[in-house]
Coordinates of C-alpha atoms in Angstrom, one line a residue:
M1 CA -31.3 -162.5 -54.3
R2 CA -28.0 -161.8 -53.0
C3 CA -25.0 -162.7 -54.7
V4 CA -22.5 -163.3 -51.9
V5 CA -18.8 -163.1 -53.1
R6 CA -16.7 -165.5 -50.8
S7 CA -13.0 -166.4 -51.5
S8 CA -14.1 -169.9 -52.5
N9 CA -17.1 -168.5 -54.9
P10 CA -15.8 -165.2 -56.7
L11 CA -24.6 -160.0 -54.3
R12 CA -41.6 -133.8 -50.8
G13 CA -40.5 -130.2 -51.1
G14 CA -37.4 -128.5 -50.0
L15 CA -35.2 -129.4 -46.9
L16 CA -36.6 -129.5 -43.6
V17 CA -34.6 -128.1 -40.6
G18 CA -35.1 -129.1 -37.1
A19 CA -38.7 -129.6 -35.8
M20 CA -41.0 -130.7 -38.6
L21 CA -43.9 -128.1 -39.2
L22 CA -47.1 -130.2 -39.5
P23 CA -50.7 -128.8 -41.1
A24 CA -53.7 -128.9 -38.8
P25 CA -55.1 -132.3 -39.8
F26 CA -51.8 -134.0 -39.0
L27 CA -51.7 -132.4 -35.8
A28 CA -55.2 -133.7 -34.6
A29 CA -54.6 -137.3 -35.6
A30 CA -51.2 -137.2 -33.9
Q31 CA -53.0 -136.5 -30.6
T32 CA -55.5 -139.3 -31.1
V33 CA -53.5 -142.2 -29.9
P34 CA -55.0 -145.1 -27.7
A35 CA -53.5 -146.7 -24.9
A36 CA -54.0 -150.1 -25.6
S37 CA -52.5 -152.4 -28.4
P38 CA -54.8 -154.2 -31.0
A39 CA -52.2 -156.0 -32.4
T40 CA -54.2 -159.3 -31.5
Q41 CA -56.7 -158.2 -34.1
V42 CA -53.9 -158.5 -36.9
R43 CA -53.2 -161.8 -38.7
P44 CA -49.7 -161.6 -40.6
V45 CA -49.3 -163.2 -43.7
G46 CA -47.9 -166.2 -42.3
D47 CA -44.5 -166.8 -44.0
T48 CA -42.7 -170.0 -43.2
L49 CA -39.5 -168.2 -42.2
Y50 CA -40.8 -165.0 -41.1
P51 CA -44.1 -165.4 -39.5
T52 CA -44.4 -162.1 -38.1
L53 CA -44.1 -160.0 -41.6
G54 CA -47.1 -158.3 -43.3
Q55 CA -51.0 -158.3 -42.8
A56 CA -53.1 -161.3 -44.5
G57 CA -55.7 -159.7 -46.5
L58 CA -53.8 -156.5 -47.5
D59 CA -53.0 -155.5 -50.8
A60 CA -50.3 -152.4 -50.9
V61 CA -51.3 -151.2 -54.4
H62 CA -49.0 -148.3 -54.6
Y63 CA -46.4 -146.2 -52.2
D64 CA -46.2 -142.4 -53.0
V65 CA -42.8 -141.8 -51.1
H66 CA -41.4 -138.5 -50.6
L67 CA -38.0 -138.8 -48.6
T68 CA -35.8 -135.9 -47.3
V69 CA -32.1 -136.6 -46.1
T70 CA -30.5 -133.4 -45.3
Q71 CA -27.3 -135.3 -43.8
P72 CA -26.0 -137.8 -46.4
G73 CA -24.0 -140.6 -44.6
T74 CA -25.9 -140.5 -41.4
R75 CA -29.3 -142.3 -40.5
A76 CA -31.4 -139.4 -40.2
L77 CA -34.2 -138.9 -42.4
S78 CA -37.9 -137.3 -42.8
G79 CA -40.8 -139.0 -44.7
D80 CA -44.2 -138.5 -46.1
V81 CA -45.5 -141.6 -47.5
T82 CA -49.2 -142.2 -48.9
A83 CA -49.7 -145.8 -49.4
T84 CA -52.8 -147.1 -51.6
L85 CA -54.3 -150.0 -49.8
R86 CA -56.8 -152.3 -50.9
A87 CA -58.6 -155.1 -48.6
R88 CA -58.7 -158.8 -50.1
Q89 CA -60.8 -159.7 -47.1
S90 CA -62.6 -157.4 -44.4
L91 CA -59.7 -155.8 -42.0
P92 CA -60.7 -154.8 -38.8
L93 CA -57.6 -152.3 -38.9
I94 CA -54.4 -151.6 -41.1
S95 CA -51.0 -153.0 -39.6
L96 CA -47.8 -151.8 -41.9
D97 CA -44.4 -153.3 -41.0
F98 CA -42.2 -150.2 -39.9
L99 CA -39.1 -149.9 -37.7
G100 CA -38.2 -146.4 -38.6
P101 CA -38.5 -143.0 -37.1
A102 CA -41.5 -141.9 -35.0
V103 CA -44.6 -141.4 -36.8
T104 CA -46.1 -137.8 -36.2
A105 CA -49.3 -137.9 -38.0
A106 CA -51.8 -140.1 -40.1
L107 CA -54.5 -139.3 -42.5
W108 CA -57.3 -141.6 -44.1
D109 CA -58.3 -140.1 -47.3
G110 CA -57.5 -136.9 -46.4
Q111 CA -59.0 -137.0 -43.0
P112 CA -57.1 -137.6 -39.4
V113 CA -57.3 -141.2 -38.2
P114 CA -56.0 -142.7 -35.0
F115 CA -52.9 -144.8 -35.2
R116 CA -50.4 -146.8 -32.9
Q117 CA -46.7 -147.3 -33.2
D118 CA -45.8 -150.7 -31.8
R119 CA -41.9 -150.6 -31.7
A120 CA -41.6 -153.7 -29.9
G121 CA -43.7 -155.7 -32.4
G122 CA -42.2 -153.6 -35.6
K123 CA -45.8 -152.7 -36.7
L124 CA -47.5 -149.3 -37.4
L125 CA -51.3 -149.7 -36.5
I126 CA -53.8 -147.5 -38.5
L127 CA -57.0 -147.8 -36.1
R128 CA -59.6 -147.9 -38.8
A129 CA -61.5 -150.8 -40.4
L130 CA -61.3 -151.7 -44.3
P131 CA -64.1 -153.6 -45.6
A132 CA -63.5 -156.2 -48.1
G133 CA -62.9 -154.9 -51.7
Q134 CA -62.5 -151.3 -50.8
E135 CA -59.6 -149.2 -50.9
A136 CA -57.8 -146.4 -48.9
R137 CA -55.1 -143.5 -49.3
V138 CA -53.1 -143.8 -45.9
T139 CA -50.6 -141.0 -45.6
L140 CA -48.3 -141.1 -43.0
R141 CA -45.4 -138.7 -41.6
Y142 CA -42.0 -139.3 -39.9
A143 CA -38.9 -137.8 -38.9
G144 CA -35.9 -139.0 -37.0
M145 CA -33.3 -142.1 -37.4
A146 CA -33.9 -145.2 -39.4
G147 CA -34.1 -148.3 -37.8
V148 CA -31.5 -150.8 -37.3
L149 CA -32.1 -154.6 -38.1
P150 CA -29.5 -157.0 -38.0
D151 CA -29.5 -159.7 -40.4
P152 CA -30.5 -162.8 -38.8
V153 CA -27.5 -165.1 -40.6
F154 CA -24.9 -162.5 -41.9
P155 CA -22.7 -160.0 -40.0
F156 CA -24.3 -156.8 -41.3
T157 CA -27.6 -154.6 -40.9
L158 CA -30.5 -154.6 -43.4
G159 CA -32.5 -151.7 -44.7
W160 CA -31.1 -148.4 -44.4
Q161 CA -27.4 -148.1 -44.9
A162 CA -25.4 -144.9 -43.9
V163 CA -21.8 -144.6 -45.4
P164 CA -20.1 -141.6 -44.0
D165 CA -16.9 -140.0 -45.5
P166 CA -14.5 -139.1 -42.9
R167 CA -12.8 -136.9 -45.1
N168 CA -16.1 -134.8 -45.7
A169 CA -18.8 -134.6 -43.4
A170 CA -21.0 -133.4 -46.3
G171 CA -20.0 -136.4 -48.7
G172 CA -21.3 -139.4 -46.9
A173 CA -23.8 -141.8 -49.1
N174 CA -27.0 -143.6 -48.1
F175 CA -28.6 -146.7 -50.0
A176 CA -31.1 -149.5 -49.5
F177 CA -30.1 -152.9 -48.9
S178 CA -33.2 -154.6 -47.5
E179 CA -33.6 -158.5 -48.6
P180 CA -35.5 -160.0 -46.8
D181 CA -37.4 -157.5 -44.6
G182 CA -35.3 -154.4 -44.4
T183 CA -37.3 -151.9 -46.2
R184 CA -39.3 -151.3 -43.0
T185 CA -36.4 -149.8 -41.5
F186 CA -37.3 -146.7 -43.4
L187 CA -40.6 -147.0 -45.0
P188 CA -44.0 -148.0 -43.7
V189 CA -44.9 -150.8 -46.1
N190 CA -46.6 -154.5 -46.2
D191 CA -43.0 -155.9 -46.4
H192 CA -43.2 -159.4 -47.9
P193 CA -42.5 -160.2 -51.3
S194 CA -46.4 -161.5 -51.9
D195 CA -47.5 -158.1 -52.1
P196 CA -45.6 -156.4 -54.7
A197 CA -46.5 -152.6 -55.4
T198 CA -45.5 -149.7 -57.5
F199 CA -43.8 -146.8 -56.4
T200 CA -43.5 -143.2 -56.8
F201 CA -40.6 -142.3 -55.1
T202 CA -39.3 -138.6 -54.6
L203 CA -36.1 -138.1 -53.0
T204 CA -34.8 -134.4 -51.6
V205 CA -31.2 -134.3 -50.9
P206 CA -28.5 -131.2 -50.3
P207 CA -27.5 -129.5 -53.6
G208 CA -24.7 -131.6 -55.6
T209 CA -25.9 -134.7 -53.8
A210 CA -27.2 -137.8 -56.6
A211 CA -30.2 -139.4 -55.9
V212 CA -31.6 -142.4 -57.6
A213 CA -34.4 -144.9 -57.3
S214 CA -36.2 -148.1 -59.0
G215 CA -38.0 -146.8 -62.1
E216 CA -37.9 -144.4 -64.9
R217 CA -36.6 -140.8 -63.7
G218 CA -39.0 -138.0 -63.7
R219 CA -39.3 -134.5 -62.8
V220 CA -35.7 -133.1 -61.2
T221 CA -36.2 -129.4 -59.3
D222 CA -33.2 -127.4 -58.2
T223 CA -33.4 -124.7 -55.8
P224 CA -30.6 -123.0 -53.8
G225 CA -31.0 -125.1 -50.7
A226 CA -32.1 -128.8 -52.1
H227 CA -31.9 -131.3 -55.1
T228 CA -35.4 -133.0 -55.6
V229 CA -35.9 -135.9 -58.0
T230 CA -38.8 -138.1 -58.9
F231 CA -38.7 -141.8 -60.1
H232 CA -41.6 -143.9 -61.3
Q233 CA -41.4 -147.5 -60.9
T234 CA -44.7 -148.6 -62.8
R235 CA -44.4 -152.3 -62.6
P236 CA -45.1 -154.1 -59.3
I237 CA -42.0 -155.0 -57.3
P238 CA -41.6 -156.5 -54.0
T239 CA -40.7 -154.1 -51.1
Y240 CA -37.2 -155.6 -50.6
A241 CA -36.3 -155.1 -54.0
L242 CA -36.9 -151.1 -54.1
A243 CA -33.6 -149.5 -54.6
V244 CA -32.5 -146.2 -53.2
H245 CA -28.9 -144.5 -53.6
L246 CA -27.8 -141.0 -52.8
G247 CA -24.5 -139.5 -52.5
P248 CA -21.4 -138.4 -54.7
L249 CA -22.2 -140.7 -57.4
E250 CA -21.2 -140.7 -61.2
A251 CA -23.8 -141.2 -63.6
V252 CA -22.5 -143.0 -66.7
D253 CA -24.7 -143.6 -69.4
S254 CA -24.5 -146.3 -72.0
P255 CA -26.4 -146.9 -75.5
G256 CA -29.7 -148.4 -75.1
V257 CA -30.1 -152.3 -75.5
P258 CA -32.8 -153.9 -78.0
A259 CA -33.9 -156.5 -75.1
G260 CA -37.6 -155.2 -74.4
P261 CA -40.9 -156.4 -75.8
G262 CA -40.3 -156.6 -79.7
G263 CA -36.8 -155.4 -79.7
T264 CA -37.4 -152.0 -77.9
L265 CA -34.6 -150.2 -76.4
I266 CA -34.0 -150.7 -72.7
A267 CA -32.3 -147.5 -71.2
R268 CA -28.9 -147.8 -69.6
R269 CA -27.2 -145.9 -66.7
D270 CA -24.8 -147.1 -64.1
Y271 CA -23.4 -145.1 -61.2
F272 CA -19.9 -145.1 -59.5
P273 CA -18.7 -143.7 -56.4
P274 CA -16.0 -140.8 -57.1
G275 CA -12.4 -142.5 -58.1
T276 CA -13.6 -145.8 -59.1
A277 CA -10.8 -147.5 -60.8
D278 CA -11.2 -148.3 -64.5
A279 CA -10.8 -152.3 -63.5
V280 CA -13.9 -152.3 -61.3
R281 CA -15.8 -150.2 -64.2
A282 CA -15.0 -152.6 -67.0
P283 CA -17.4 -155.4 -66.3
Y284 CA -20.4 -153.1 -66.5
R285 CA -19.8 -152.4 -69.8
R286 CA -20.9 -155.7 -70.9
T287 CA -24.3 -155.3 -69.4
G288 CA -26.0 -154.7 -72.7
E289 CA -24.2 -157.9 -74.0
I290 CA -25.9 -159.7 -70.9
L291 CA -29.1 -158.4 -71.3
E292 CA -29.5 -159.5 -74.6
A293 CA -28.2 -163.1 -74.0
L294 CA -30.5 -163.3 -71.0
S295 CA -33.5 -162.3 -72.9
D296 CA -33.0 -165.1 -75.7
W297 CA -33.5 -167.4 -72.9
F298 CA -35.9 -165.8 -70.5
G299 CA -37.9 -163.5 -72.8
P300 CA -38.2 -159.7 -73.3
Y301 CA -36.3 -157.6 -70.2
P302 CA -39.3 -156.8 -68.1
F303 CA -38.8 -153.1 -67.3
A304 CA -37.8 -149.9 -69.3
T305 CA -34.4 -149.0 -67.7
Y306 CA -31.4 -150.9 -66.1
G307 CA -28.2 -150.4 -64.5
S308 CA -26.1 -150.8 -61.6
A309 CA -25.2 -148.8 -58.5
V310 CA -21.7 -149.5 -57.0
V311 CA -21.3 -149.1 -53.5
T312 CA -18.1 -148.9 -51.3
A313 CA -19.5 -151.0 -48.5
R314 CA -18.6 -154.6 -47.9
L315 CA -22.1 -156.2 -48.6
P316 CA -23.3 -158.9 -51.1
A317 CA -24.6 -157.7 -54.3
L318 CA -28.5 -157.5 -54.3
E319 CA -31.2 -157.3 -57.2
T320 CA -32.6 -154.0 -56.7
A321 CA -35.2 -153.4 -59.3
T322 CA -33.8 -151.7 -62.6
L323 CA -30.8 -150.7 -60.6
S324 CA -28.8 -153.5 -59.2
T325 CA -26.8 -152.7 -55.9
M326 CA -23.3 -153.8 -56.5
P327 CA -20.4 -153.2 -54.1
V328 CA -17.1 -152.9 -55.4
T329 CA -15.9 -156.2 -54.4
S330 CA -18.7 -158.1 -56.3
S331 CA -18.1 -156.1 -59.5
S332 CA -17.5 -159.1 -61.9
E333 CA -19.4 -160.2 -65.0
R334 CA -20.6 -163.2 -63.1
V335 CA -22.3 -161.4 -60.5
I336 CA -23.8 -158.7 -62.9
V337 CA -25.2 -161.6 -65.0
H338 CA -26.9 -162.9 -61.6
E339 CA -28.2 -160.0 -60.3
A340 CA -29.5 -159.0 -64.1
A341 CA -31.4 -162.4 -63.7
H342 CA -33.4 -161.6 -60.8
Q343 CA -35.1 -158.7 -62.5
W344 CA -37.1 -161.8 -64.5
F345 CA -37.0 -164.4 -61.4
G346 CA -37.9 -162.4 -57.8
N347 CA -38.5 -158.7 -59.0
T348 CA -41.2 -159.7 -61.9
V349 CA -41.7 -163.3 -60.9
A350 CA -42.2 -162.9 -57.0
L351 CA -42.3 -165.2 -54.1
R352 CA -45.3 -166.4 -51.9
D353 CA -43.1 -167.6 -49.4
W354 CA -39.5 -167.0 -48.2
S355 CA -39.1 -170.8 -48.1
D356 CA -39.0 -171.0 -52.0
V357 CA -36.4 -168.6 -52.3
W358 CA -34.4 -171.1 -54.5
L359 CA -37.0 -170.1 -57.0
N360 CA -35.3 -166.7 -57.1
E361 CA -31.6 -168.1 -56.5
G362 CA -31.5 -171.3 -58.8
F363 CA -32.7 -169.3 -61.7
A364 CA -30.4 -166.5 -61.2
T365 CA -27.2 -169.1 -60.8
Y366 CA -28.3 -171.1 -63.9
A367 CA -28.0 -167.7 -66.0
E368 CA -24.4 -167.7 -64.8
L369 CA -24.1 -170.8 -66.8
L370 CA -26.0 -169.9 -70.0
W371 CA -23.9 -166.8 -69.8
A372 CA -20.6 -168.9 -69.8
E373 CA -22.1 -170.8 -72.8
H374 CA -22.7 -167.5 -74.5
Q375 CA -19.2 -166.8 -74.3
G376 CA -18.2 -170.1 -75.9
Q377 CA -17.4 -171.8 -72.3
D378 CA -18.5 -175.3 -71.3
G379 CA -21.6 -175.1 -69.5
Q380 CA -21.7 -178.8 -68.4
A381 CA -18.4 -178.3 -66.9
L382 CA -19.7 -175.4 -64.8
A383 CA -22.5 -177.8 -63.8
D384 CA -20.3 -180.5 -62.9
A385 CA -18.3 -178.3 -60.9
W386 CA -21.5 -177.2 -58.9
H387 CA -22.6 -180.9 -58.3
A388 CA -19.1 -181.8 -57.1
T389 CA -19.1 -178.9 -54.7
L390 CA -22.7 -179.9 -53.1
Q391 CA -21.3 -183.7 -52.9
R392 CA -18.4 -181.9 -50.8
R393 CA -20.2 -179.6 -48.5
G394 CA -23.4 -181.8 -48.3
T395 CA -26.8 -180.6 -49.4
R396 CA -30.5 -180.7 -48.4
P397 CA -34.1 -180.6 -50.2
L398 CA -34.8 -177.0 -51.8
I399 CA -37.3 -175.7 -49.7
A400 CA -35.5 -173.8 -46.9
V401 CA -36.8 -174.5 -43.4
T402 CA -34.7 -172.0 -41.2
P403 CA -33.5 -168.5 -42.2
D404 CA -29.9 -169.7 -42.4
Q405 CA -30.9 -172.1 -45.4
M406 CA -32.2 -169.4 -47.6
F407 CA -28.7 -168.2 -49.2
D408 CA -26.8 -171.3 -48.8
T409 CA -25.1 -173.2 -51.5
S410 CA -28.1 -175.4 -52.1
A411 CA -30.8 -172.6 -52.9
Y412 CA -28.2 -171.6 -55.4
Q413 CA -26.3 -174.5 -57.0
R414 CA -28.9 -177.2 -56.2
G415 CA -31.3 -175.0 -57.5
A416 CA -29.1 -174.1 -60.9
L417 CA -28.7 -177.9 -61.5
A418 CA -32.5 -178.8 -60.6
L419 CA -32.9 -176.6 -64.0
H420 CA -30.1 -178.0 -65.8
A421 CA -31.9 -181.6 -65.3
L422 CA -34.8 -180.3 -66.9
R423 CA -32.7 -179.0 -69.7
L424 CA -31.0 -182.3 -70.3
H425 CA -34.1 -184.3 -70.3
A426 CA -36.1 -181.8 -72.3
G427 CA -33.4 -180.5 -74.7
D428 CA -32.5 -176.7 -75.4
P429 CA -35.8 -175.4 -77.7
A430 CA -38.0 -177.1 -75.2
F431 CA -35.9 -175.6 -72.1
R432 CA -36.1 -172.4 -73.8
R433 CA -39.6 -172.3 -74.3
F434 CA -40.2 -173.4 -70.7
L435 CA -38.0 -170.5 -69.6
R436 CA -39.9 -167.9 -71.5
G437 CA -43.4 -169.1 -71.0
Y438 CA -42.6 -169.3 -67.1
A439 CA -41.3 -166.0 -67.0
A440 CA -44.2 -164.6 -69.3
G441 CA -47.0 -166.4 -67.5
E442 CA -46.1 -165.7 -64.2
A443 CA -45.0 -162.1 -64.4
G444 CA -46.9 -159.9 -61.8
A445 CA -47.7 -163.2 -60.0
V446 CA -46.4 -164.6 -56.8
V447 CA -45.1 -168.1 -57.1
G448 CA -44.3 -171.1 -54.9
T449 CA -42.5 -174.3 -55.9
G450 CA -45.8 -176.1 -56.5
D451 CA -46.6 -173.7 -59.0
L452 CA -43.3 -174.2 -60.7
L453 CA -43.7 -178.2 -60.7
A454 CA -47.4 -177.6 -62.1
Y455 CA -45.9 -175.4 -64.7
V456 CA -43.3 -178.1 -65.6
H457 CA -46.0 -181.1 -65.7
R458 CA -48.2 -179.0 -68.2
T459 CA -45.2 -178.0 -70.6
L460 CA -42.5 -180.5 -70.3
G461 CA -44.6 -183.3 -69.3
P462 CA -45.1 -185.9 -66.0
G463 CA -41.6 -187.5 -66.5
A464 CA -40.1 -183.8 -66.2
A465 CA -42.2 -183.0 -63.4
V466 CA -41.0 -186.3 -61.4
L467 CA -37.8 -185.4 -62.2
L468 CA -38.1 -181.9 -60.9
R469 CA -39.7 -183.1 -57.6
Q470 CA -36.8 -185.4 -57.0
W471 CA -34.5 -182.7 -57.0
V472 CA -36.5 -180.7 -54.7
E473 CA -37.4 -183.3 -52.3
A474 CA -34.6 -185.7 -52.1
P475 CA -32.6 -185.8 -48.8
E476 CA -29.3 -186.5 -51.1
L477 CA -27.9 -185.0 -53.9
P478 CA -29.7 -186.1 -57.3
S479 CA -27.5 -187.1 -60.3
Y480 CA -28.2 -186.4 -63.9
G481 CA -27.1 -187.3 -67.3
L482 CA -28.1 -190.6 -68.8
R483 CA -31.3 -191.9 -67.6
L484 CA -32.9 -195.4 -68.2
N485 CA -37.0 -195.1 -67.5
G486 CA -36.0 -192.7 -65.2
L487 CA -33.0 -194.6 -63.5
Q488 CA -29.0 -193.6 -63.8
S489 CA -27.5 -195.7 -66.7
P490 CA -25.4 -198.4 -64.9
F491 CA -23.2 -198.7 -67.9
N492 CA -19.5 -197.4 -68.4
R493 CA -19.4 -198.3 -71.9
S494 CA -22.5 -198.7 -74.2
E495 CA -23.8 -198.0 -77.6
A496 CA -26.7 -195.7 -78.2
S497 CA -28.9 -194.9 -81.0
G498 CA -31.8 -192.5 -81.8
S499 CA -32.7 -189.4 -83.2
N500 CA -31.5 -186.1 -82.4
T501 CA -34.2 -184.2 -81.3
G502 CA -32.2 -180.9 -80.7
S503 CA -31.6 -177.6 -82.9
G504 CA -29.2 -177.2 -85.4
R505 CA -27.3 -179.2 -88.0
G506 CA -28.3 -182.5 -87.8
A507 CA -31.7 -182.0 -86.0
G508 CA -34.0 -185.1 -86.6
N509 CA -31.1 -187.2 -88.1
P510 CA -30.5 -190.6 -86.6
V511 CA -27.7 -190.5 -84.0
K512 CA -25.6 -193.5 -83.1
S513 CA -22.9 -192.9 -80.4
R514 CA -20.7 -194.9 -78.0
I515 CA -20.5 -193.6 -74.4
V516 CA -16.7 -193.0 -73.9
G517 CA -17.1 -192.0 -70.1
E518 CA -19.7 -191.0 -67.9
T519 CA -19.2 -188.7 -64.7
N520 CA -21.9 -186.6 -63.4
G521 CA -22.8 -185.6 -67.2
I522 CA -22.3 -187.5 -70.3
R523 CA -19.7 -187.5 -73.1
V524 CA -20.2 -189.2 -76.3
A525 CA -18.1 -190.0 -79.4
P526 CA -19.7 -191.1 -82.6
T527 CA -19.3 -194.6 -83.8
R528 CA -19.7 -195.5 -87.7
S529 CA -23.3 -196.2 -88.8
G530 CA -25.1 -199.4 -89.5
N531 CA -26.7 -202.1 -87.3
P532 CA -24.3 -203.6 -84.8
D533 CA -25.2 -207.4 -83.8
F534 CA -26.5 -206.2 -80.3
A535 CA -29.3 -207.3 -78.1
L536 CA -31.7 -204.7 -77.3
R537 CA -31.3 -203.7 -73.5
N538 CA -33.2 -200.8 -72.5
V539 CA -34.8 -197.7 -73.7
G540 CA -34.3 -194.1 -72.3
Y541 CA -33.0 -190.7 -73.0
L542 CA -29.5 -189.7 -74.1
T543 CA -28.3 -186.3 -73.4
L544 CA -25.4 -184.9 -75.8
A545 CA -23.3 -182.4 -73.7
A546 CA -21.5 -180.3 -76.4
A547 CA -19.9 -176.9 -76.6
G548 CA -22.8 -175.4 -78.7
G549 CA -25.7 -176.8 -76.5
V550 CA -27.5 -179.5 -75.2
R551 CA -29.1 -181.9 -77.2
S552 CA -31.5 -184.7 -76.2
A553 CA -32.3 -187.9 -78.0
H554 CA -34.9 -190.7 -77.4
V555 CA -32.4 -193.6 -77.5
A556 CA -32.0 -197.6 -77.4
I557 CA -29.5 -198.5 -75.3
W558 CA -27.7 -202.0 -76.4
K559 CA -25.4 -204.5 -74.6
E560 CA -22.6 -206.1 -76.7
H561 CA -22.4 -209.8 -76.9
R562 CA -20.2 -210.6 -79.6

């Protein structure tokens, strides 16, 4: 998710004016609003950290959204949304999360249906049962001001953002910044990551205003009074990951990137506010190279297009699908890498529960290390720095128990170190197969920590699963590096010999090294070959951390007795 830049750690139709004109079926539905609240009949998804979100048993398959904004830079908007909904179990009614404007009407498969807007509970209740296995198309129309939802931890609001231009009343901007539950401020949705959906998003804005959303651009219509553009997000994404941007944006196209399945080209387009300095634009020119580097580890990029939309608001960066939302202050390669990695981990492999958000943030943070190595930097040094930071600041088990733990240092850096420990244990070739297999095998699924542990057990073995569980559950910060039967080596100077199980030159050849220093990781120096006059002490794994990558060897540890 969010990549927060701190000082210590550099994330339908034409315009409608005035009263909305409603067709007769909508008026009939709008007049049928029961007085009693049926909210007690609704069972939420049951999220550990956000227990009121979503509806258990409801599967939102697709949202067809028509959003009209006549005054960019304000919270005023009107919407016409048709949600294709399926019941996984019999539902006495439909409950959608919604904090937005007053709903004026609702249709169920084209016919009026009674509804109730529970503003106090943030729910829009459609008062009709949906039997298990059946599907309905629910159309909702609303107009007014988008809702305001304070973030529970950070000093900003979630959802629909309004950025006025004090120099030009018609030059303001709007965008969506929704993780974890802000989409409900402007769209009626099942607002939980365990229910990803596809989107068709049509935006109608004043002439001369740019409008963009997640997915591939479709039809564009210009009339004397409006500019209308449609985007198709054909792969399911969590609702919080929906990108929407409108305002005076400059589109910059770049060459396609051969990072898709079979090397297919990924379309590239970024968006910048007018007058954006070249120093801000420069890191985005490496996005293509970043996608290629990440796809080498994670497998093919999962969507057909990618870019970033740069905003002037002082917010964290956010991995909105196919179009990351990037504040000017977050415009660095590291943050671009982090948000790009979320296109695999978070947007494609989605969460079952917000308490497991480290699955998103740990993978995205580890992508920063992979990118550093891609540029010839020392990835182990970066891992050591993360470990030192956690030792200094303190840490916790990886599964969050309160909202303020969702985006803390442990979620990011301890999560990344858990993956680094797996890499040190397994070696680069097996670790690469693990990453690619996990990203492909869980694509379109919703996962939790237990799913990752089970996958590690299947692919890297029971020892790796035990290792990962230590990083997930231990109250203290685990260490990593040389391990003897699962224990950290007590030796500061020892002899090690064995076979190099990594890739590249020397793979499969015997190795013999002297450990010359040990901090959080291992540095080794080669010694002369031959059989020393040593006594066998123990057997374990030696990790060789080198500039070219990480290699693992099954070794015998000897103690000198000369």
